PDB file of C-alpha atoms in Angstrom:
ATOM      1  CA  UNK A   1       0.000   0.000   0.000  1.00 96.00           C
ATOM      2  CA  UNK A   2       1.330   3.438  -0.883  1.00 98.00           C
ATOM      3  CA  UNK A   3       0.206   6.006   1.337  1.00 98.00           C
ATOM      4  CA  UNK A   4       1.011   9.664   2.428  1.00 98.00           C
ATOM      5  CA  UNK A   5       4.615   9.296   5.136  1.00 98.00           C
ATOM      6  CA  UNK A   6       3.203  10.110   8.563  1.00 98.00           C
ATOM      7  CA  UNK A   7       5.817  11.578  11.717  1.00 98.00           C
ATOM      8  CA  UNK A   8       6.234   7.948  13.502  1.00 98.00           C
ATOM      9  CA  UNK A   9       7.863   6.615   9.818  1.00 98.00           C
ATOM     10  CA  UNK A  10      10.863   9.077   9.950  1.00 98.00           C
ATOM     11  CA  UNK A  11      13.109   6.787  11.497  1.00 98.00           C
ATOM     12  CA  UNK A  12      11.810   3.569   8.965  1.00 98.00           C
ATOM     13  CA  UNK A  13      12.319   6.065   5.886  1.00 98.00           C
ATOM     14  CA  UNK A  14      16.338   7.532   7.557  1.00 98.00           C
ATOM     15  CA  UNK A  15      16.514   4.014   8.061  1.00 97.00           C
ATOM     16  CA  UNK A  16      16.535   2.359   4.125  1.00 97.00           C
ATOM     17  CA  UNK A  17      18.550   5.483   3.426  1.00 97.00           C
ATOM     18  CA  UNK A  18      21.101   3.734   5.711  1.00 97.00           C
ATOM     19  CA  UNK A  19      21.145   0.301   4.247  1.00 96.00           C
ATOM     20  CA  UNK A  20      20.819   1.650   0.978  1.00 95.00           C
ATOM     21  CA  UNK A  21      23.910   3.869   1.391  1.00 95.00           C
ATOM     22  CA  UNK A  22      25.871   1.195   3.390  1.00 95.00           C
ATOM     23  CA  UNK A  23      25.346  -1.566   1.116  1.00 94.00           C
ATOM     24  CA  UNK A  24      26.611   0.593  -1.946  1.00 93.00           C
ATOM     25  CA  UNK A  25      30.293   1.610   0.067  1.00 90.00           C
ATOM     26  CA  UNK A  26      30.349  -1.806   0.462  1.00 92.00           C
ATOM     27  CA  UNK A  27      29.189  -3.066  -3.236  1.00 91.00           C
ATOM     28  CA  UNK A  28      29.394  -0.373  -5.551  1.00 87.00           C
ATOM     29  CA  UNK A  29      26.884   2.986  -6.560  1.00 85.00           C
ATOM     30  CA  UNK A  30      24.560   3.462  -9.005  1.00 86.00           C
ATOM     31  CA  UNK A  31      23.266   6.697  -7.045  1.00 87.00           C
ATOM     32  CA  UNK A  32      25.652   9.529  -6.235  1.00 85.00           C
ATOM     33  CA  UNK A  33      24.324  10.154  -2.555  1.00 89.00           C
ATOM     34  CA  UNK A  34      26.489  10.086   0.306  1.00 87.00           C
ATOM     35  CA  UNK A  35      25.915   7.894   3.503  1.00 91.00           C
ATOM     36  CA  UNK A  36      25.833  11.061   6.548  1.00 91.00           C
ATOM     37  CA  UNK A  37      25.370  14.006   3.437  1.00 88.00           C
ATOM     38  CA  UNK A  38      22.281  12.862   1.447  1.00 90.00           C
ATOM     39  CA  UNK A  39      19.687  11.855   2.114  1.00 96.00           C
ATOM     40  CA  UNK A  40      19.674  11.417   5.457  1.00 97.00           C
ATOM     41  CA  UNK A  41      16.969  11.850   9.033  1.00 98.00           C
ATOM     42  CA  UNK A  42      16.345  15.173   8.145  1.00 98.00           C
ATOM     43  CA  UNK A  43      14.041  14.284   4.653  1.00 98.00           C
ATOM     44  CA  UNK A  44      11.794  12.811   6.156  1.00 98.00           C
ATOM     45  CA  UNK A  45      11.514  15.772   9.249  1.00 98.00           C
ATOM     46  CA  UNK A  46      11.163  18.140   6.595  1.00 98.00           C
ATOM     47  CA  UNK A  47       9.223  16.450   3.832  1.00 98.00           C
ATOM     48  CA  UNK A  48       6.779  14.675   6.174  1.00 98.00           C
ATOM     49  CA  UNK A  49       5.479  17.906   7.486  1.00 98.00           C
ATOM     50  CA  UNK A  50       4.396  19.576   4.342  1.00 98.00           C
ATOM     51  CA  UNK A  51       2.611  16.579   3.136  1.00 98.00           C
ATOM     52  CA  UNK A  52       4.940  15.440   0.326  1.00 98.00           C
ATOM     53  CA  UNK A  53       6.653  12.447   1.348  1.00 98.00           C
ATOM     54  CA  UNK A  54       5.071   9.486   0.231  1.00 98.00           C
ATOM     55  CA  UNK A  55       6.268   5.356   1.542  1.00 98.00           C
ATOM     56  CA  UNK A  56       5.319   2.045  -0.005  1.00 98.00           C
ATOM     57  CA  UNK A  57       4.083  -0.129   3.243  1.00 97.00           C
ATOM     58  CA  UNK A  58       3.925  -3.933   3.266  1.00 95.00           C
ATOM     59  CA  UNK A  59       3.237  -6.007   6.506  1.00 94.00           C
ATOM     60  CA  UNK A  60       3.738  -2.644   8.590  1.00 94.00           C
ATOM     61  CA  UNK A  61       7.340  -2.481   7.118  1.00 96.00           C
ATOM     62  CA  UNK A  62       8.465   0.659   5.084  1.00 98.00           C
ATOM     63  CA  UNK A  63       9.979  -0.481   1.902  1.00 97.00           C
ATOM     64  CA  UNK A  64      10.039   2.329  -0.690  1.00 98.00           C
ATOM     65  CA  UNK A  65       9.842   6.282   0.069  1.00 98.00           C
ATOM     66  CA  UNK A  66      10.163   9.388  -2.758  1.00 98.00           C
ATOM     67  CA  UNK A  67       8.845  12.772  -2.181  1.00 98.00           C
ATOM     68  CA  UNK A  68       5.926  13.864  -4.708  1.00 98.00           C
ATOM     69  CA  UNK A  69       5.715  17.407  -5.330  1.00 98.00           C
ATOM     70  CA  UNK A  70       5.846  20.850  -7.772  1.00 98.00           C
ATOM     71  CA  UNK A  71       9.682  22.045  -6.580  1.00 97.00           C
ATOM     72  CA  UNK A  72      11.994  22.160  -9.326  1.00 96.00           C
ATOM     73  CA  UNK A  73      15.454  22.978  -8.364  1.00 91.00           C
ATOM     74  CA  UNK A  74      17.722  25.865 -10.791  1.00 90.00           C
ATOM     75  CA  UNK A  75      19.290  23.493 -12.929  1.00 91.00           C
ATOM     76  CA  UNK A  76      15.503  22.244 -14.447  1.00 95.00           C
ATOM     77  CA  UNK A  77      15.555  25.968 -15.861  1.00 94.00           C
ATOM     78  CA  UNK A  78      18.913  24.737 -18.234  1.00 94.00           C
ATOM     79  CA  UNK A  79      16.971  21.819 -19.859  1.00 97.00           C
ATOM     80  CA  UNK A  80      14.947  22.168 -23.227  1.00 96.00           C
ATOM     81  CA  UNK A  81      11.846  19.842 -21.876  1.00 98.00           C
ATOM     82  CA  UNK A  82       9.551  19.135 -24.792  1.00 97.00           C
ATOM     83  CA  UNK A  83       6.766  19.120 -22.599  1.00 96.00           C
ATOM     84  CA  UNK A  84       6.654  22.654 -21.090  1.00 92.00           C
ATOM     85  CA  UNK A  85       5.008  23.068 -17.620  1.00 94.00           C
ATOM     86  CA  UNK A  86       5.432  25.352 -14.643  1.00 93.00           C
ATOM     87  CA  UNK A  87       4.652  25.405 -11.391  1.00 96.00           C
ATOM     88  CA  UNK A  88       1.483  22.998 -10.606  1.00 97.00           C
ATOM     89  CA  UNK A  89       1.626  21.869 -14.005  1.00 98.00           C
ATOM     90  CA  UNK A  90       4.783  19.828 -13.319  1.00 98.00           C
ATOM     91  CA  UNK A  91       4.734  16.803 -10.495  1.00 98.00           C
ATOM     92  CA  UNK A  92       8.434  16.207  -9.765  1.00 98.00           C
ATOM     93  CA  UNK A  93       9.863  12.579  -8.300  1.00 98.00           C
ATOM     94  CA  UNK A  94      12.572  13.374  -5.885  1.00 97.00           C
ATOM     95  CA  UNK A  95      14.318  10.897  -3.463  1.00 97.00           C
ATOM     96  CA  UNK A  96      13.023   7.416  -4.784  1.00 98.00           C
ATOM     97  CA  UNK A  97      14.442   5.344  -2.437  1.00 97.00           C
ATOM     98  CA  UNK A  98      13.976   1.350  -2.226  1.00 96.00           C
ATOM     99  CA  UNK A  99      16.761  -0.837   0.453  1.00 96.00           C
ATOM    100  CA  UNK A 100      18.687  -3.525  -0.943  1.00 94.00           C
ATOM    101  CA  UNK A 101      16.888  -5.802   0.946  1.00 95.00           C
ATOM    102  CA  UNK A 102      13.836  -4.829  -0.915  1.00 96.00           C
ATOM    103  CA  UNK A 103      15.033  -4.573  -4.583  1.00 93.00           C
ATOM    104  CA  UNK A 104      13.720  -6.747  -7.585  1.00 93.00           C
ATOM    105  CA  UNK A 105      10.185  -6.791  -5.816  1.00 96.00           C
ATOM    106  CA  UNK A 106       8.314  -4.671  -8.268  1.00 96.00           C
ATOM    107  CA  UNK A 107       8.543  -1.387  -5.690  1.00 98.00           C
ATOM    108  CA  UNK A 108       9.962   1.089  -7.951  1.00 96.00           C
ATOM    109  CA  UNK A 109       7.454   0.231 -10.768  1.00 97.00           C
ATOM    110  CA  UNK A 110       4.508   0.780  -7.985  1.00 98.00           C
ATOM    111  CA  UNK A 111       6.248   3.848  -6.973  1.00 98.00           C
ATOM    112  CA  UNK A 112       6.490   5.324 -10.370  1.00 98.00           C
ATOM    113  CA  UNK A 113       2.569   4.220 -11.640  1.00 98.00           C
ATOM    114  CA  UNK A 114       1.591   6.016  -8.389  1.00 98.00           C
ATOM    115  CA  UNK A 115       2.802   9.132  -9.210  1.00 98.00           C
ATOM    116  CA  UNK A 116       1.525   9.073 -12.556  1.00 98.00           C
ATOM    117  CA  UNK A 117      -1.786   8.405 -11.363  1.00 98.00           C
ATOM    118  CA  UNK A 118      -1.428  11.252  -8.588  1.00 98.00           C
ATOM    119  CA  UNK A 119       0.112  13.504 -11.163  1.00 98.00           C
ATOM    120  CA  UNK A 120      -3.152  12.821 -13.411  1.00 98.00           C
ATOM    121  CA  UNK A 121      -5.439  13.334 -10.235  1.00 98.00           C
ATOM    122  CA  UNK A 122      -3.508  17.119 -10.260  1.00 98.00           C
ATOM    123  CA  UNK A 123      -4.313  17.720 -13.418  1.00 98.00           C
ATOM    124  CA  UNK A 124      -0.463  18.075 -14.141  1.00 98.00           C
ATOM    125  CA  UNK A 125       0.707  18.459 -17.969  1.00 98.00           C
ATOM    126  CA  UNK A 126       3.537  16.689 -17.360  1.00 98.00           C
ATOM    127  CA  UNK A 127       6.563  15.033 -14.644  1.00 98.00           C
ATOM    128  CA  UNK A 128       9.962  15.380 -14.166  1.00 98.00           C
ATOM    129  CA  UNK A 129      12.891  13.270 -12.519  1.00 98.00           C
ATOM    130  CA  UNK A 130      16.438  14.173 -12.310  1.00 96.00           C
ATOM    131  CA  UNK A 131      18.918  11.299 -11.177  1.00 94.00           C
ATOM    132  CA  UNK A 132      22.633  10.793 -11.198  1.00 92.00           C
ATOM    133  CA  UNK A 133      23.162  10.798 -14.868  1.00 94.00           C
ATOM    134  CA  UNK A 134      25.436   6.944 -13.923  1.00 92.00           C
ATOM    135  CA  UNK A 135      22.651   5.264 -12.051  1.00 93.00           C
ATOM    136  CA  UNK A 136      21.356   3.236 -15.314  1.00 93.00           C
ATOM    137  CA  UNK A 137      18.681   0.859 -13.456  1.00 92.00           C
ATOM    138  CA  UNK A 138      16.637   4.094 -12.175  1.00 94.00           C
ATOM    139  CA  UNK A 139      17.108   5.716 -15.598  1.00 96.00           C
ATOM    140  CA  UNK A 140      15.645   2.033 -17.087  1.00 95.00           C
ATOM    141  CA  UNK A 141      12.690   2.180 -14.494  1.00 96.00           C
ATOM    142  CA  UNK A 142      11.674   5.626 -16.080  1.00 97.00           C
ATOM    143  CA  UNK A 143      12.429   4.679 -19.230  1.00 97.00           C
ATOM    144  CA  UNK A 144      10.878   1.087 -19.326  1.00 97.00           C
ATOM    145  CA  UNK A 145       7.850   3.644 -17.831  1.00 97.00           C
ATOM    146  CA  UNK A 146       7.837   6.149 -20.732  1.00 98.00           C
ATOM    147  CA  UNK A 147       9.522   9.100 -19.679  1.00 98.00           C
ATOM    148  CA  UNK A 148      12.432  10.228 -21.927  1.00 98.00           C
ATOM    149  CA  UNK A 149      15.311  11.658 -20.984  1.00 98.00           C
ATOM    150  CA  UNK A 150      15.179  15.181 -21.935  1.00 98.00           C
ATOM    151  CA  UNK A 151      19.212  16.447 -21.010  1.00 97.00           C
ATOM    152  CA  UNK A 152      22.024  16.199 -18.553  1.00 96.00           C
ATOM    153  CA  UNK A 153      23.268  18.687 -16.591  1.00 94.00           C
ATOM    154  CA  UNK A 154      26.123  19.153 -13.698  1.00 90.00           C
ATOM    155  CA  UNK A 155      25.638  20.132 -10.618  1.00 83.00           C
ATOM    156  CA  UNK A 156      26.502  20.168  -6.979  1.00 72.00           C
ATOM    157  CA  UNK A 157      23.884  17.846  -4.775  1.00 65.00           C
ATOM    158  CA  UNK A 158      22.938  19.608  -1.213  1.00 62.00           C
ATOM    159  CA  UNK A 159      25.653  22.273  -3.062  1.00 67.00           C
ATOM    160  CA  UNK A 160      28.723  19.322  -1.933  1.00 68.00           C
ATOM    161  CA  UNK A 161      28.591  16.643  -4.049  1.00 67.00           C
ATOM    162  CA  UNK A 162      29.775  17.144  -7.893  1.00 75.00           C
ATOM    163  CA  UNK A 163      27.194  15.155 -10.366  1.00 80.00           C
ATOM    164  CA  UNK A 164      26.149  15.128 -13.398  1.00 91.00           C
ATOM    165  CA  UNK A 165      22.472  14.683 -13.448  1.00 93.00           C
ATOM    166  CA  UNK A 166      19.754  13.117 -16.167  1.00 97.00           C
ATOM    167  CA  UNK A 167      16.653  14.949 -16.592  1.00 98.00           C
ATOM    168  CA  UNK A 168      13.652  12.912 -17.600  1.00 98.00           C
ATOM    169  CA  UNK A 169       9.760  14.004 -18.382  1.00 98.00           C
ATOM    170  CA  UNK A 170       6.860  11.956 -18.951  1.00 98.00           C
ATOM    171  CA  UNK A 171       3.580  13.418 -20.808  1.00 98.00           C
ATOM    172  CA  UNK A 172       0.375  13.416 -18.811  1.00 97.00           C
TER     173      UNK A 172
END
């Protein structure tokens, strides 16, 4: 079940950030985040608040999170997106997030057909991702769910972290 992320899941949510993070120091990243820089404890205290954090539940365990909302960041403004869109218009993905322990289960795919449905129930035009431009099995998930990648850009994550991001849109 996908449902809005309420306070007492902060720690659940900080928590697959954790194993996420610690399982790719120890076996390689497809993501560019940093275990203690991004994401960490405080996503969840911020994001839960303002209604915009989102977590896949199954048997009362937390096993996918990603943040639903209309914030594009500066470097959207650089990319020539097909399908124009401000403001309410646009439903961005940030923070996907599914553990190790939880991978190949289909999560991501539910993740990404529930935002699509939510960004339908808006009345957006359109939605927009941005992920490390390296991490290929998000960029398939989009992909293998119609969005197209739409540019790449480089950029500094939580203004630390050099990356060079992919920016994908999907047509409402």
């Amino acid at each position: 079940m996908i449902r809005k992320a309420v306070e007492s899941d902060i720690n659940a949510i900080a928590d697959t950030y954790n194993d996420l993070l610690t399982y790719e120091e120890k076996h390689g990243s497809n993501s560019n985040w940093k275990l203690g820089v991004y994401p960490t404890i405080k996503v969840p205290q911020e994001k839960i608040p303002t209604g915009t954090m989102y977590v896949l539940e199954e048997d009362g365990e937390i096993c996918a999170s990603m943040i639903l909302n209309h914030f594009q960041a500066e470097e959207y403004k650089e990319i020539d997106w097909i399908y124009p869109g401000e403001g309410e218009e646009i439903l961005v993905i940030h923070t996907l997030c599914i553990p190790p322990q939880k991978a190949g289960r289909g999560y991501g795919q539910q993740m990404v057909d529930y935002a699509k449905d939510f960004a339908r129930e808006l009345g957006c035009k359109a939605m927009r991702i941005d992920t490390y431009a390296h991490n290929e099995p998000a960029k398939s998930l989009y992909q293998k769910n119609g969005f197209r990648i739409a540019g790449y850009y480089e950029s500094l994550l939580e203004g630390l972290i050099k990356e060079e991001l992919a920016f994908l849109e999907y047509k409402i």
